[in-house]
Tab-separated table of C-alpha atoms and ligand atoms in Angstrom:
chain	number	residue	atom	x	y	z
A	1	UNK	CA	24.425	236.861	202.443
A	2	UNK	CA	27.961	237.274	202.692
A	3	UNK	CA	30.593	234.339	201.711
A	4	UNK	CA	31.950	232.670	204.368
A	5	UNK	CA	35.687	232.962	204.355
A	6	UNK	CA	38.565	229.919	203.638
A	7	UNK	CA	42.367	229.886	204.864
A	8	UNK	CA	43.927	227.004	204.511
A	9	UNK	CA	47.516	225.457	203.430
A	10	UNK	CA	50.340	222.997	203.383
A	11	UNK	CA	53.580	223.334	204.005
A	12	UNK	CA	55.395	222.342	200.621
A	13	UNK	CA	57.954	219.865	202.112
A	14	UNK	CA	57.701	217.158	198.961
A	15	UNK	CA	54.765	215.978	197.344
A	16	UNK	CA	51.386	215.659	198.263
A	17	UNK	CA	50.297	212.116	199.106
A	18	UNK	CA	46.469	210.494	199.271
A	19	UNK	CA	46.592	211.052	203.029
A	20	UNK	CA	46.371	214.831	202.522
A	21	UNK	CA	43.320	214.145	199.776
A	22	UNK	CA	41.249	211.886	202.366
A	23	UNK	CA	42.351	214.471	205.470
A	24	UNK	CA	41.484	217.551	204.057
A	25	UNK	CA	41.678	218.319	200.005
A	26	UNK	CA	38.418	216.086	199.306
A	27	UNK	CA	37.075	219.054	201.435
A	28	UNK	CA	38.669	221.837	200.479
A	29	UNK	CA	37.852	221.350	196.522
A	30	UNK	CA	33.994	220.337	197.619
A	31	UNK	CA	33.806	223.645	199.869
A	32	UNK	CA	35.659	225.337	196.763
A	33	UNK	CA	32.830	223.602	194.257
A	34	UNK	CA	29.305	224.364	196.958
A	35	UNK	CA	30.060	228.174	195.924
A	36	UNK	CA	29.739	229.085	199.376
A	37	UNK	CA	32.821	230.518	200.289
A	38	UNK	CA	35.786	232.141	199.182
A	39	UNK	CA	38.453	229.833	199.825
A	40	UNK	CA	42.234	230.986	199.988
A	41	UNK	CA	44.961	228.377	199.870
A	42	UNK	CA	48.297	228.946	201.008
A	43	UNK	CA	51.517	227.092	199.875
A	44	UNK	CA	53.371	227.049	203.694
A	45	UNK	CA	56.974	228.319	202.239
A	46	UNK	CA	57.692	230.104	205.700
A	47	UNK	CA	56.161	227.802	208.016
A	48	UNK	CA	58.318	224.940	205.843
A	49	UNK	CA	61.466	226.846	206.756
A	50	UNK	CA	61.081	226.835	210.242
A	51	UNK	CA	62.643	222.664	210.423
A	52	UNK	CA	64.612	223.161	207.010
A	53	UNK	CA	66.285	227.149	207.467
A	54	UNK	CA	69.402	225.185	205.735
A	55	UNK	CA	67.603	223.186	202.968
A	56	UNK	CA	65.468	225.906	201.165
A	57	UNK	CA	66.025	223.835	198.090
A	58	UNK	CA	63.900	221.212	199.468
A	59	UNK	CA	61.257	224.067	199.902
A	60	UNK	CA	61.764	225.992	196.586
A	61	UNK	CA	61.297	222.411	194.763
A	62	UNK	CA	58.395	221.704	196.841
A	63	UNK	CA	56.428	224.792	195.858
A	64	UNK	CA	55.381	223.785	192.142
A	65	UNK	CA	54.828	220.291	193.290
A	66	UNK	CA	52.233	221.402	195.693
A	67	UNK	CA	50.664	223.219	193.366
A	68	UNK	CA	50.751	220.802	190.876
A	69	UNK	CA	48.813	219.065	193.147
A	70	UNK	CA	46.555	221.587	193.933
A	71	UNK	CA	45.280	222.074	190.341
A	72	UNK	CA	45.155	218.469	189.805
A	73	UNK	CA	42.715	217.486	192.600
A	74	UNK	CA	40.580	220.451	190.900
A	75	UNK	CA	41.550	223.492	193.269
A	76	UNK	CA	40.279	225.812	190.321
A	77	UNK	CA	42.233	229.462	190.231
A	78	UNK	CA	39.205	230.730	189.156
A	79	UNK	CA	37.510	230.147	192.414
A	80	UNK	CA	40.241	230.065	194.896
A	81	UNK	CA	43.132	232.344	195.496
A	82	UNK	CA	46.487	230.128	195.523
A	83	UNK	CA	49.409	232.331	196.705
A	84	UNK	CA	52.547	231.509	198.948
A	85	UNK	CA	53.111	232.294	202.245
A	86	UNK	CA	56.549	234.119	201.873
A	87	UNK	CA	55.360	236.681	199.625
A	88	UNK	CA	53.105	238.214	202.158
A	89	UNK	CA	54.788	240.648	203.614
A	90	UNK	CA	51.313	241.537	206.658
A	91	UNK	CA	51.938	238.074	207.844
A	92	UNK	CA	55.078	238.478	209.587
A	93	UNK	CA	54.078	242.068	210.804
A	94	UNK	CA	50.914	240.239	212.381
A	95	UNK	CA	52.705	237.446	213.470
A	96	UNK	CA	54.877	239.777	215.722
A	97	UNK	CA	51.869	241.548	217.402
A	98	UNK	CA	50.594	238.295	217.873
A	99	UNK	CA	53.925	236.980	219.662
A	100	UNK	CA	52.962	239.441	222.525
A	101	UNK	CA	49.939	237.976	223.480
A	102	UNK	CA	50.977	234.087	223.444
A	103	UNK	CA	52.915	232.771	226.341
A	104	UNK	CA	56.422	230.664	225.824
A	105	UNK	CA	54.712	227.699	228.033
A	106	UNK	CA	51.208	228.045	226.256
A	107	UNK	CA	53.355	227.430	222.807
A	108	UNK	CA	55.172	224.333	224.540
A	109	UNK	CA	52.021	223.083	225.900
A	110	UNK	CA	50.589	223.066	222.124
A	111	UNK	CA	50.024	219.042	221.583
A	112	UNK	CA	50.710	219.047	217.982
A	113	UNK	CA	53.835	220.974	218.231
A	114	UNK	CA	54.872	218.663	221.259
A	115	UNK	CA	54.635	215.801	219.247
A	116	UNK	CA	56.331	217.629	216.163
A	117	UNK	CA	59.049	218.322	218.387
A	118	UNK	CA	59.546	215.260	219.905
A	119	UNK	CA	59.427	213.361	216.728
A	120	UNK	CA	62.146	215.800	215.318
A	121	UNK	CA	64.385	215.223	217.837
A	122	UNK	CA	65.695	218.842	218.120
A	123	UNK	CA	66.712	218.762	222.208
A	124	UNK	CA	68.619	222.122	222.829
A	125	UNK	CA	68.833	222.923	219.005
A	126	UNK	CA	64.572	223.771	218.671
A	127	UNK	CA	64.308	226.403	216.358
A	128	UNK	CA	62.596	229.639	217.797
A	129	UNK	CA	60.971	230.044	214.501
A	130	UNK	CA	59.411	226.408	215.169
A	131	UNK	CA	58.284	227.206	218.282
A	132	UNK	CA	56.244	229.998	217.379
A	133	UNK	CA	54.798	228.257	214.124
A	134	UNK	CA	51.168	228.060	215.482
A	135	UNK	CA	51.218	232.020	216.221
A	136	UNK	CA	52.365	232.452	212.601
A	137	UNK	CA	49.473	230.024	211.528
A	138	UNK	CA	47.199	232.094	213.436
A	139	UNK	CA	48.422	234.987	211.524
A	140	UNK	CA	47.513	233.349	208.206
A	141	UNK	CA	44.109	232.764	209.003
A	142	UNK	CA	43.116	236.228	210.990
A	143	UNK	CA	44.932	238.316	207.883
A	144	UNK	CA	41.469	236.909	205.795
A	145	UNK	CA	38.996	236.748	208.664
A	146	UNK	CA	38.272	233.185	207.598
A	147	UNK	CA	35.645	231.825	209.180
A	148	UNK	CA	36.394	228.208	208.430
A	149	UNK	CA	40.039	226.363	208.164
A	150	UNK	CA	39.254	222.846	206.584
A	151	UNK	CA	42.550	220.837	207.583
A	152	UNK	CA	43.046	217.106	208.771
A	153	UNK	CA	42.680	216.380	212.743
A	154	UNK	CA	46.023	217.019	213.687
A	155	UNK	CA	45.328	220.653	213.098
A	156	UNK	CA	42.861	221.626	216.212
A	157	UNK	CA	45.378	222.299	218.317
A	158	UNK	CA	46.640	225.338	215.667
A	159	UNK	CA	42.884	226.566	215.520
A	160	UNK	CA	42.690	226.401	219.021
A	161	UNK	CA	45.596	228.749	219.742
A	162	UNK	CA	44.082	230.963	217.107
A	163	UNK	CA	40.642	231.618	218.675
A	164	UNK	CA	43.236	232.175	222.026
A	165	UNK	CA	45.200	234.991	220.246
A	166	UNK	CA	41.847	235.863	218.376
A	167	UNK	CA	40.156	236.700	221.702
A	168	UNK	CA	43.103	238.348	223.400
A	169	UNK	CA	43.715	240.283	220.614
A	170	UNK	CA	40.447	241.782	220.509
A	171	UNK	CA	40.264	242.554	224.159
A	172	UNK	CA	43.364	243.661	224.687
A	173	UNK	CA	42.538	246.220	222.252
A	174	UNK	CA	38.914	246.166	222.734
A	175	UNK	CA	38.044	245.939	219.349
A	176	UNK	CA	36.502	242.909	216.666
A	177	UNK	CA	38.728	242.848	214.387
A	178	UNK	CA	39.984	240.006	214.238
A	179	UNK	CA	37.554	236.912	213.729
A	180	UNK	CA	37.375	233.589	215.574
A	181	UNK	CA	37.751	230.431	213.024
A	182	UNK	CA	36.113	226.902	213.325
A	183	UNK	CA	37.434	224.416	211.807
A	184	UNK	CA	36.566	221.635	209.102
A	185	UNK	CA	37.263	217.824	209.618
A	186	UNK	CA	36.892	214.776	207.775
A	187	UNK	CA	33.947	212.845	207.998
A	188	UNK	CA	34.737	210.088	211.372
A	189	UNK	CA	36.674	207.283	210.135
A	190	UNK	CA	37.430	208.805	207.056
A	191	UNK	CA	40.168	210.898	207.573
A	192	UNK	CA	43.067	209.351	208.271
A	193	UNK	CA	44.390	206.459	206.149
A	194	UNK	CA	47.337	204.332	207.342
A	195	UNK	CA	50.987	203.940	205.313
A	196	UNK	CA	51.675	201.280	203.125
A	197	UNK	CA	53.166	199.418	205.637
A	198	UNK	CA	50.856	199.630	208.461
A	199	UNK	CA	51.731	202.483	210.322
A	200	UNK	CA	48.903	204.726	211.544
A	201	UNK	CA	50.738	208.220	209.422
A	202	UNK	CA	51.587	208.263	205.737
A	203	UNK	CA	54.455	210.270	205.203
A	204	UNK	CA	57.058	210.894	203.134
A	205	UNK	CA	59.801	210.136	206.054
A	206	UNK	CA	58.387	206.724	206.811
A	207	UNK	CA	58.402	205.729	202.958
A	208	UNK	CA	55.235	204.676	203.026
A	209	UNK	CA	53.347	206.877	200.992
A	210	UNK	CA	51.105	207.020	198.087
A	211	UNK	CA	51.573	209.998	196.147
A	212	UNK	CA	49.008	211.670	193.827
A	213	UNK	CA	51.536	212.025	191.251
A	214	UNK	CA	52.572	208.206	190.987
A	215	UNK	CA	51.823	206.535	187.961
A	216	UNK	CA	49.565	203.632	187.528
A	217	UNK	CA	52.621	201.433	187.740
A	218	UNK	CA	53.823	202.752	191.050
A	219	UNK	CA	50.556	202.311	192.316
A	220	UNK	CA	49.865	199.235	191.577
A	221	UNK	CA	53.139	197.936	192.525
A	222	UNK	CA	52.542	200.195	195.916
A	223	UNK	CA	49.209	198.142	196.374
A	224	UNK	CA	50.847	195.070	195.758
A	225	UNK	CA	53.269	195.550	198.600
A	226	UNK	CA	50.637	196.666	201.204
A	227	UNK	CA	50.585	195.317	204.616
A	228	UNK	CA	47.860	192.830	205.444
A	229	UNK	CA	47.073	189.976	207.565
A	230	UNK	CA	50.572	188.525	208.779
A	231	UNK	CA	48.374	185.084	210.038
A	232	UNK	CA	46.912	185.115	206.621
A	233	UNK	CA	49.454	182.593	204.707
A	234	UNK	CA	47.324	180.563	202.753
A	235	UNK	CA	44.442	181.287	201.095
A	236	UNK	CA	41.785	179.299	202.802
A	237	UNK	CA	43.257	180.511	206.713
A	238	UNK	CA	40.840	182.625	208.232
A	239	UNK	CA	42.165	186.405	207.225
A	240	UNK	CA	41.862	189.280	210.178
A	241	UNK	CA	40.308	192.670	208.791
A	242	UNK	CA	40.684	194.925	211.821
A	243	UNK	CA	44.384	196.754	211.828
A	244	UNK	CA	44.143	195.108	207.773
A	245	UNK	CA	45.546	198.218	205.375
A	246	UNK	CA	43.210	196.700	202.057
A	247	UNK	CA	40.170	196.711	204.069
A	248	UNK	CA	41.019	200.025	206.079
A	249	UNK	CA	41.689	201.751	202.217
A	250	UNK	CA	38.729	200.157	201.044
A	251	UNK	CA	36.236	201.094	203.939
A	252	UNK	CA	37.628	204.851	202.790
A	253	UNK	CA	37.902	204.712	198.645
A	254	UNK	CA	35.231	202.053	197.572
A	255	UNK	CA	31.845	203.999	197.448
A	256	UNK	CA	30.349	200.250	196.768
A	257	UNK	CA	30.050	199.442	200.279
A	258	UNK	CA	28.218	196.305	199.765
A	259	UNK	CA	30.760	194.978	197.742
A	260	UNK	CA	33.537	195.795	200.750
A	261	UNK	CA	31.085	194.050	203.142
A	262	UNK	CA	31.072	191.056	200.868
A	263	UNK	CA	34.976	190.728	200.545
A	264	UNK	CA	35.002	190.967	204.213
A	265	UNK	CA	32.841	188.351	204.758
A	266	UNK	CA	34.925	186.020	202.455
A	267	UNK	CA	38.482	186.908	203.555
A	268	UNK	CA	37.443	186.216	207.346
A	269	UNK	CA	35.930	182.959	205.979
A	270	UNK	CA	39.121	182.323	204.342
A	271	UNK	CA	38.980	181.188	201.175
A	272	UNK	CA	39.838	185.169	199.794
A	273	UNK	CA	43.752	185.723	198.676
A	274	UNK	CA	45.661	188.820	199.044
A	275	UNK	CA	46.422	189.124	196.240
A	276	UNK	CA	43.026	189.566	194.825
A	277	UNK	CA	41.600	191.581	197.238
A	278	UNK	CA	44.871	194.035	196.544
A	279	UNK	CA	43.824	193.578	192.703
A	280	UNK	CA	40.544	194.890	193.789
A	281	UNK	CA	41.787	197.776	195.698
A	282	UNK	CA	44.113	198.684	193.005
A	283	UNK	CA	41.370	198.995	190.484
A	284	UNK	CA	39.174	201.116	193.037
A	285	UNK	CA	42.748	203.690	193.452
A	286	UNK	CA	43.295	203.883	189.862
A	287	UNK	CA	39.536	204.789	189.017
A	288	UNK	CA	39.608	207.904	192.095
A	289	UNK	CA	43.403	208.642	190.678
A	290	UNK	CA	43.558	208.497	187.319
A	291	UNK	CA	41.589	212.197	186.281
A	292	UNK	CA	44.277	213.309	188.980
A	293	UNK	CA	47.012	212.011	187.546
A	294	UNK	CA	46.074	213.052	183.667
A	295	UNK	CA	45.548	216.719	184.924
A	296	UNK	CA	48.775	216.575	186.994
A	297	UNK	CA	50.391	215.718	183.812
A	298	UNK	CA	48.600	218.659	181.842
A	299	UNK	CA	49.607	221.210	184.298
A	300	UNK	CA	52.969	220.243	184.390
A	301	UNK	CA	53.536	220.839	180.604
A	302	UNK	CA	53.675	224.677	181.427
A	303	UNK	CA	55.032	225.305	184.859
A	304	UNK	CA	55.603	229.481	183.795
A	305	UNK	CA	51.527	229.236	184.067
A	306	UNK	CA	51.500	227.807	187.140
A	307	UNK	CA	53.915	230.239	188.590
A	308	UNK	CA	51.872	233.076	187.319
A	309	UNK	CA	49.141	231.610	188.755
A	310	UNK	CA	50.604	231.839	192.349
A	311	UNK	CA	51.895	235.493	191.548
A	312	UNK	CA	48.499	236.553	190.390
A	313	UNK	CA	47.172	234.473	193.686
A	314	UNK	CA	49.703	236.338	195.921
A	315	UNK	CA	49.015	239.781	193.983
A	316	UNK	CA	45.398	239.677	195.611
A	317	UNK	CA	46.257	237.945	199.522
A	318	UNK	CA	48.552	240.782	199.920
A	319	UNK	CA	45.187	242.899	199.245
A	320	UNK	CA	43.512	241.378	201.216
A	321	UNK	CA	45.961	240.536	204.014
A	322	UNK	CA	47.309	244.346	204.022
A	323	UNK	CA	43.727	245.855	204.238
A	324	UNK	CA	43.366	243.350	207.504
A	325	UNK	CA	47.179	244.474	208.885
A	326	UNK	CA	45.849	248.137	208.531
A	327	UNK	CA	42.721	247.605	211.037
A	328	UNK	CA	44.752	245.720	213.469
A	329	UNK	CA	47.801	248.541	213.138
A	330	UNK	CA	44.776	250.862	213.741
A	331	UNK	CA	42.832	248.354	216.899
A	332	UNK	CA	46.398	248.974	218.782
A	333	UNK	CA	47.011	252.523	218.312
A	334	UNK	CA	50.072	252.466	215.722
A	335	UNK	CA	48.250	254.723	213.267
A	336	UNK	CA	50.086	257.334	213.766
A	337	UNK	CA	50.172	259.168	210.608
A	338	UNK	CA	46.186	258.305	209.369
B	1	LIG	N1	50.307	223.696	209.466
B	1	LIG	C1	49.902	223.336	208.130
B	1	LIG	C2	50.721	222.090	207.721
B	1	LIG	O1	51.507	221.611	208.471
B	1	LIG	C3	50.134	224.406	207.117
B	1	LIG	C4	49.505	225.740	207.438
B	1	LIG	C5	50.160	226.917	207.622
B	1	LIG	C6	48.118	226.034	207.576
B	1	LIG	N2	49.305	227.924	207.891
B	1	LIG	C7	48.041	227.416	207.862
B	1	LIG	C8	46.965	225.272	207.523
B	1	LIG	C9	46.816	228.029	208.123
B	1	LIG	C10	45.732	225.895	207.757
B	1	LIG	C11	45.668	227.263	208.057
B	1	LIG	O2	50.583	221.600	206.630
């Protein structure tokens, strides 16, 4: 049977932190490792630029560190194409056919570039370029006719106005060409962890993020300072665990769920200190983080390799990606000289 296909990507804005591990690169690297599919990752250069057109430095920084953290969370170049976004050259030709199929008010009716918007503040000032993002994103994924797109939640809204351009593509030019992707979600509950302070997003705006290349003394001083149980003061008050960041990280890091159950039981009993329960979680971080870290470290030592690596990576997408751009020249009739 034929491999099922991967597209997937960040857009390399800073760092990766644990919330993208828990939202989608636990997946991406198991998918990677069940030898089922050929998974492509893309580093989001293009789609970065779209909010930072005058701060490609940000971007150009951002690239290595992403894949940095690519290799260290054990996406292996051996079984999955890394390459950046920029250097494919079919993209933006799709992305243009694709423009003339997608509505302005379908693309400002798009929930998670609503919100994106919003949040940004841009008012008059919204970047055409931003606008469009999802029918570049759709672009990405059609050019490999993948199949399956494993991202965090947030993301359904992109796959969404995919299949869209996916089916008016192919009836507009009555063809199947281009192929309809599903995509790939966290386990419930387990997707989505909260910043260090509380808030429901990690991110690197808020400042309240855990990265995957801190070291163990960030980390633990990170843990240290985590939001808890403001009603919690001394050690023997009752302690709350719902809205509680400790118990929400542990419900999602500690595989020993008996053990989680137990400190539960204790803190709401009061009698259980934050401090020691953050001691706990700390130890439960460091033991998921630590291989990650040591690789990060390895991989950094040479960063020529890694940039050959995305070359190489980017050598074969634009295969694959121009071999795609030539059916879908052909679906519309712009094969003129064939
Ligand atoms: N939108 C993704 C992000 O914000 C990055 C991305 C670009 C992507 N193209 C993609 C993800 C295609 C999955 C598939 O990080």
């Amino acid at each position: 049977m034929a491999k099922g296909i991967i597209l997937t990507g960040d857009r390399p804005t800073g760092k990766l932190h644990i919330g993208h591990y828990v939202g989608s690169l636990k997946n991406r690297v198991e998918l990677q490792n069940s030898g089922d599919f050929e998974p492509f990752i893309m580093i989001a250069d293009t789609q970065a630029l779209t909010d930072n057109a005058r701060n490609p430095e940000k971007i150009k920084n951002s690239l290595i560190e992403v894949a940095l953290d690519y290799l260290a969370v054990g996406i292996d170049p051996a079984k999955s194409t890394i390459f950046v976004q920029s250097q494919i050259p079919a993209l933006f030709e799709l992305t243009a056919y694709y423009l003339d199929l997608v509505s302005v008010a379908r693309l400002e009716r798009n929930p998670t570039v609503k919100s994106e918007i919003k949040q940004k503040g841009f008012g008059e000032s919204l970047p055409a370029g931003f606008l469009i993002y999802p029918v570049s994103q759709a672009a990405d994924i059609t050019a490999f006719k993948a199949d399956l797109v494993p991202v965090g939640d947030d993301q359904e809204p992109m796959l969404e106005q995919t299949r869209e351009v996916v089916r008016a593509f192919n009836s507009a030019y009555d063809t199947d060409v281009l192929v309809e992707p599903k995509g790939y979600f966290p386990p419930k509950g387990q997707g989505r962890i909260p910043g260090l302070d509380g808030n429901a997003k990690m991110s690197k705006s808020l400042g309240n993020a855990i990265y995957l290349s801190d070291t163990e003394e960030e980390l633990h001083k990170k843990v240290m300072s985590m939001y808890t149980d403001p009603l919690h003061i001394k050690i023997d008050d009752p302690g709350h665990i719902e809205g509680n960041t400790v118990f929400t990280y542990l419900n999602i890091f500690d595989q020993d769920k008996a053990k989680v159950a137990e400190l539960k039981e204790q803190y709401q009993a009061g009698g259980l200190g934050d401090v020691k329960i953050k001691k706990y979680l700390f130890e439960v971080l460091n033991e998921e983080f630590t291989p990650i870290r040591e690789r990060r470290l390895e991989f950094a030592k040479d960063p020529q390799a890694v940039y050959d690596m995305l070359q190489a990576g980017s050598k074969r997408a634009n295969e694959v990606a121009n071999q795609t751009l030539q059916e879908v020249r052909a679906a519309i009739g712009f094969n003129y000289f064939d």
